[in-house]
Amino acid sequence: MLRLLNWFTRLALSAAFLSAVADRFGLWGPFGSGPNVSWGDMHHFMIYAAKVNSFLPAKLVPTAGWAATIMELVFGIGLLTGKCTRCFALGSGLLLTMFGVAMAVSFGVKQPLNYSVFSAAAAAFWLAAPRSSRGRN
């Protein structure tokens, strides 16, 4: 059962990261083309990144946006392969926690809760935990 749970957690986190990256490059369709497209291109994603990171100076937003995109791509592929899972999961948990905190600061705590950002971070940290500590109270 633990093996199946590990696989499902890796797949779910990977799919979420890779889907978000695909959206930024228009692979789900162009901006405004339907309800399943959040950004459709990097320009619209950077507008959203500026809102999420409202506390950053405007000139740092492109760096933060591209860094998040690259990390999501790397973590998404890494979790999908199943190699170095603990390292990719730890990085994923840290990235998701930073995203959740940034969302909470910029939009209020309900926003990251609505999108289950902290739940995803918890799943990533669980995946990063040593097997011997999983399931202990």
XYZ file of N, CA and C in Angstrom:
411
model
N 0.814 -1.195 0.000
C 0.000 0.000 0.000
C 0.864 1.268 0.000
N 1.946 1.247 0.775
C 2.824 2.411 0.839
C 3.445 2.707 -0.522
N 3.798 1.678 -1.259
C 4.378 1.870 -2.594
C 3.368 2.555 -3.519
N 2.112 2.133 -3.459
C 1.060 2.739 -4.278
C 0.828 4.195 -3.871
N 0.821 4.467 -2.579
C 0.640 5.827 -2.081
C 1.804 6.725 -2.509
N 3.018 6.221 -2.445
C 4.184 6.986 -2.916
C 4.044 7.326 -4.396
N 3.682 6.325 -5.180
C 3.542 6.525 -6.623
C 2.460 7.564 -6.920
N 1.314 7.431 -6.270
C 0.204 8.353 -6.507
C 0.571 9.778 -6.098
N 1.257 9.936 -4.982
C 1.670 11.265 -4.521
C 2.661 11.880 -5.502
N 3.629 11.094 -5.953
C 4.594 11.596 -6.949
C 3.888 12.011 -8.227
N 2.957 11.169 -8.692
C 2.245 11.447 -9.940
C 1.375 12.696 -9.813
N 0.670 12.836 -8.705
C -0.207 13.994 -8.510
C 0.585 15.302 -8.451
N 1.672 15.309 -7.693
C 2.496 16.520 -7.609
C 3.133 16.843 -8.955
N 3.653 15.817 -9.615
C 4.280 16.013 -10.918
C 3.282 16.563 -11.926
N 2.100 15.988 -11.978
C 1.083 16.436 -12.933
C 0.698 17.889 -12.679
N 0.572 18.273 -11.419
C 0.213 19.655 -11.100
C 1.299 20.624 -11.562
N 2.557 20.297 -11.288
C 3.658 21.165 -11.721
C 3.730 21.243 -13.249
N 3.699 20.099 -13.905
C 3.860 20.090 -15.362
C 2.670 20.723 -16.072
N 1.478 20.580 -15.524
C 0.308 21.226 -16.110
C 0.417 22.745 -16.020
N 0.881 23.237 -14.870
C 1.048 24.686 -14.705
C 2.084 25.231 -15.681
N 3.181 24.511 -15.848
C 4.221 24.945 -16.795
C 3.668 24.909 -18.223
N 2.946 23.847 -18.559
C 2.362 23.736 -19.902
C 1.432 24.912 -20.196
N 0.681 25.321 -19.185
C -0.236 26.455 -19.352
C 0.538 27.733 -19.677
N 1.669 27.920 -19.035
C 2.479 29.133 -19.269
C 3.043 29.192 -20.679
N 3.170 28.035 -21.312
C 3.704 27.997 -22.672
C 2.609 27.768 -23.710
N 1.356 27.930 -23.292
C 0.244 27.861 -24.218
C -0.161 26.470 -24.656
N 0.331 25.434 -23.991
C 0.008 24.070 -24.411
C -1.424 23.662 -24.085
N -2.090 24.387 -23.194
C -3.509 24.141 -22.912
C -4.394 25.080 -23.731
N -3.770 25.931 -24.521
C -4.512 26.880 -25.349
C -4.050 28.298 -25.059
N -4.403 29.242 -25.932
C -4.020 30.632 -25.722
C -4.854 31.291 -24.628
N -4.350 32.380 -24.107
C -5.045 33.134 -23.073
C -6.468 33.466 -23.519
N -7.417 33.252 -22.618
C -8.809 33.581 -22.889
C -9.566 32.558 -23.713
N -8.929 31.425 -24.019
C -9.572 30.451 -24.912
C -10.543 29.508 -24.209
N -10.559 29.522 -22.888
C -11.494 28.637 -22.203
C -11.226 28.566 -20.715
N -12.092 27.869 -20.003
C -11.988 27.824 -18.536
C -10.789 27.022 -18.030
N -10.180 26.205 -18.888
C -9.045 25.394 -18.461
C -7.703 26.061 -18.712
N -7.725 27.296 -19.180
C -6.494 28.040 -19.441
C -6.408 29.190 -18.441
N -5.391 29.145 -17.594
C -5.207 30.221 -16.619
C -4.404 31.373 -17.203
N -3.343 31.040 -17.928
C -2.443 32.085 -18.434
C -2.307 32.029 -19.957
N -1.999 30.898 -20.504
C -1.878 30.748 -21.946
C -0.570 31.229 -22.533
N 0.195 31.990 -21.780
C 1.505 32.461 -22.228
C 2.255 33.045 -21.023
N 3.537 33.285 -21.210
C 4.358 33.793 -20.105
C 3.991 35.223 -19.733
N 3.550 36.010 -20.688
C 3.164 37.391 -20.382
C 2.053 37.422 -19.338
N 1.003 36.658 -19.565
C -0.110 36.639 -18.616
C 0.280 35.971 -17.298
N 1.174 34.989 -17.368
C 1.659 34.388 -16.126
C 2.433 35.423 -15.308
N 3.245 36.248 -15.945
C 4.026 37.260 -15.218
C 3.108 38.303 -14.554
N 1.982 38.594 -15.173
C 1.007 39.498 -14.540
C 0.512 38.859 -13.240
N 0.207 37.564 -13.296
C -0.232 36.847 -12.096
C 0.911 36.768 -11.071
N 2.127 36.488 -11.536
C 3.280 36.403 -10.632
C 3.494 37.723 -9.900
N 3.261 38.830 -10.570
C 3.391 40.147 -9.926
C 2.348 40.323 -8.829
N 1.150 39.796 -9.046
C 0.103 39.886 -8.025
C 0.425 38.991 -6.830
N 0.874 37.770 -7.100
C 1.217 36.841 -6.016
C 2.391 37.376 -5.201
N 3.347 37.985 -5.881
C 4.542 38.516 -5.233
C 4.457 40.030 -5.098
N 3.315 40.517 -4.667
C 3.075 41.954 -4.578
C 4.071 42.677 -3.685
N 4.727 41.965 -2.814
C 5.701 42.529 -1.885
C 7.091 42.667 -2.499
N 7.298 42.091 -3.694
C 8.595 42.186 -4.366
C 8.681 43.454 -5.209
N 9.885 44.012 -5.350
C 10.044 45.095 -6.323
C 9.704 44.570 -7.722
N 9.065 45.390 -8.526
C 8.591 44.980 -9.855
C 9.707 44.392 -10.717
N 10.920 44.900 -10.572
C 12.001 44.406 -11.427
C 12.436 42.979 -11.078
N 12.049 42.476 -9.888
C 12.391 41.106 -9.504
C 11.328 40.087 -9.904
N 10.162 40.548 -10.312
C 9.067 39.632 -10.651
C 9.434 38.682 -11.797
N 10.022 39.163 -12.907
C 10.381 38.210 -13.964
C 11.362 37.126 -13.486
N 12.305 37.504 -12.656
C 13.246 36.517 -12.116
C 12.509 35.489 -11.267
N 11.611 35.955 -10.398
C 10.839 35.041 -9.546
C 9.933 34.154 -10.399
N 9.303 34.715 -11.403
C 8.416 33.948 -12.272
C 9.145 32.870 -13.052
N 10.299 33.236 -13.609
C 11.077 32.247 -14.352
C 11.688 31.201 -13.423
N 12.135 31.630 -12.243
C 12.687 30.670 -11.278
C 11.631 29.651 -10.867
N 10.419 30.118 -10.594
C 9.330 29.209 -10.228
C 9.023 28.247 -11.375
N 9.002 28.760 -12.589
C 8.714 27.924 -13.760
C 9.773 26.847 -13.937
N 11.027 27.231 -13.826
C 12.115 26.263 -13.989
C 12.077 25.216 -12.878
N 11.854 25.668 -11.635
C 11.786 24.713 -10.523
C 10.594 23.772 -10.676
N 9.456 24.284 -11.092
C 8.291 23.417 -11.292
C 8.551 22.395 -12.387
N 9.230 22.796 -13.439
C 9.574 21.860 -14.510
C 10.531 20.784 -14.008
N 11.575 21.206 -13.314
C 12.566 20.254 -12.794
C 11.931 19.311 -11.770
N 11.176 19.867 -10.817
C 10.549 19.018 -9.803
C 9.497 18.108 -10.431
N 8.742 18.611 -11.391
C 7.731 17.798 -12.062
C 8.336 16.605 -12.770
N 9.396 16.847 -13.518
C 10.072 15.752 -14.222
C 10.751 14.822 -13.219
N 11.407 15.404 -12.219
C 12.100 14.593 -11.216
C 11.159 13.666 -10.468
N 10.022 14.182 -10.045
C 9.059 13.335 -9.335
C 8.472 12.269 -10.251
N 8.293 12.600 -11.505
C 7.758 11.642 -12.463
C 8.712 10.468 -12.677
N 10.007 10.745 -12.704
C 10.979 9.676 -12.945
C 11.140 8.753 -11.748
N 10.904 9.275 -10.551
C 11.072 8.450 -9.354
C 12.509 8.352 -8.877
N 13.409 9.059 -9.497
C 14.813 9.079 -9.078
C 15.011 10.232 -8.095
N 15.790 10.033 -7.075
C 16.068 11.066 -6.060
C 14.768 11.662 -5.519
N 13.800 10.804 -5.286
C 12.469 11.265 -4.895
C 12.503 12.155 -3.670
N 13.259 11.777 -2.654
C 13.270 12.581 -1.428
C 13.754 13.999 -1.699
N 14.777 14.166 -2.526
C 15.300 15.506 -2.836
C 14.282 16.326 -3.624
N 13.683 15.725 -4.669
C 12.689 16.443 -5.462
C 11.448 16.750 -4.631
N 11.071 15.838 -3.758
C 9.901 16.071 -2.906
C 10.166 17.188 -1.902
N 11.356 17.209 -1.319
C 11.702 18.276 -0.382
C 11.687 19.634 -1.087
N 12.293 19.700 -2.262
C 12.268 20.944 -3.034
C 10.847 21.355 -3.383
N 10.025 20.386 -3.747
C 8.622 20.668 -4.069
C 7.886 21.228 -2.860
N 8.112 20.616 -1.701
C 7.456 21.095 -0.482
C 7.869 22.514 -0.135
N 9.151 22.796 -0.278
C 9.630 24.154 0.006
C 9.058 25.164 -0.986
N 9.050 24.812 -2.273
C 8.503 25.708 -3.292
C 7.014 25.956 -3.051
N 6.262 24.910 -2.776
C 4.837 25.063 -2.526
C 4.566 25.884 -1.266
N 5.381 25.696 -0.235
C 5.216 26.482 0.992
C 5.486 27.960 0.717
N 6.539 28.245 -0.035
C 6.831 29.640 -0.384
C 5.700 30.246 -1.205
N 5.158 29.480 -2.138
C 4.035 29.947 -2.957
C 2.814 30.205 -2.079
N 2.524 29.288 -1.180
C 1.380 29.460 -0.283
C 1.514 30.679 0.610
N 2.713 30.892 1.134
C 2.945 32.061 1.986
C 2.816 33.342 1.166
N 3.381 33.344 -0.048
C 3.268 34.521 -0.915
C 1.801 34.804 -1.245
N 1.041 33.760 -1.537
C -0.390 33.943 -1.802
C -1.098 34.514 -0.581
N -0.774 33.987 0.605
C -1.420 34.457 1.838
C -1.092 35.921 2.112
N 0.155 36.303 1.885
C 0.560 37.692 2.113
C -0.151 38.622 1.124
N -0.214 38.203 -0.130
C -0.763 39.071 -1.176
C -2.281 39.053 -1.275
N -2.910 37.899 -1.006
C -4.351 37.758 -1.219
C -5.138 37.410 0.041
N -4.447 37.057 1.106
C -5.111 36.561 2.304
C -5.003 35.044 2.386
N -5.173 34.504 3.574
C -4.925 33.082 3.808
C -5.940 32.173 3.108
N -7.112 32.686 2.809
C -8.119 31.827 2.170
C -7.696 31.379 0.771
N -6.994 32.207 0.043
C -6.595 31.869 -1.334
C -5.749 30.595 -1.407
N -4.651 30.474 -0.652
C -3.897 29.219 -0.737
C -4.673 28.027 -0.185
N -5.596 28.276 0.735
C -6.432 27.184 1.234
C -7.411 26.723 0.145
N -7.980 27.669 -0.601
C -8.899 27.318 -1.692
C -8.227 26.442 -2.740
N -6.956 26.682 -2.997
C -6.224 25.942 -4.023
C -5.394 24.796 -3.450
N -5.583 24.489 -2.192
C -4.918 23.350 -1.535
C -3.391 23.392 -1.646
N -2.834 24.589 -1.632
C -1.382 24.726 -1.756
C -0.675 24.100 -0.555
N -1.186 24.356 0.641
C -0.537 23.794 1.824
C -0.748 22.282 1.909
N -1.863 21.795 1.398
C -2.088 20.347 1.350
C -1.079 19.685 0.423
N -0.840 20.307 -0.717
C 0.149 19.773 -1.659
C 1.545 19.828 -1.054
N 1.849 20.911 -0.333
C 3.154 21.010 0.336
C 3.300 19.904 1.368
N 2.242 19.648 2.125
C 2.288 18.586 3.129
C 2.519 17.233 2.471
N 1.865 16.993 1.339
C 2.064 15.734 0.618
C 3.516 15.603 0.156
N 4.085 16.697 -0.321
C 5.481 16.665 -0.770
C 6.420 16.396 0.401
N 6.184 17.056 1.538
C 7.030 16.817 2.708
C 6.869 15.389 3.220
N 5.661 14.846 3.159
C 5.440 13.457 3.567
C 6.261 12.526 2.676
N 6.250 12.809 1.368
C 7.001 12.001 0.415
C 8.504 12.102 0.666
N 8.953 13.249 1.156
C 10.377 13.460 1.440
C 10.813 12.819 2.754
N 9.865 12.491 3.618
C 10.209 11.936 4.941
C 10.810 10.547 4.778
N 11.753 10.207 5.657
C 12.278 8.834 5.630
C 11.152 7.830 5.857
N 11.215 6.710 5.194
C 10.153 5.698 5.310
C 9.920 5.275 6.744
N 10.976 5.253 7.530
C 10.845 4.796 8.909
C 9.992 5.731 9.765
N 9.845 7.002 9.334
C 9.075 7.942 10.133
C 7.652 8.135 9.627
N 7.317 7.604 8.459
C 5.980 7.768 7.909
C 4.999 6.891 8.687
N 3.881 7.463 9.016
C 2.832 6.709 9.675
C 2.957 6.637 11.178
N 4.027 7.185 11.739
C 4.161 7.200 13.198
C 3.396 8.374 13.762
N 2.863 8.212 14.964
C 2.145 9.304 15.625
C 3.037 10.089 16.526
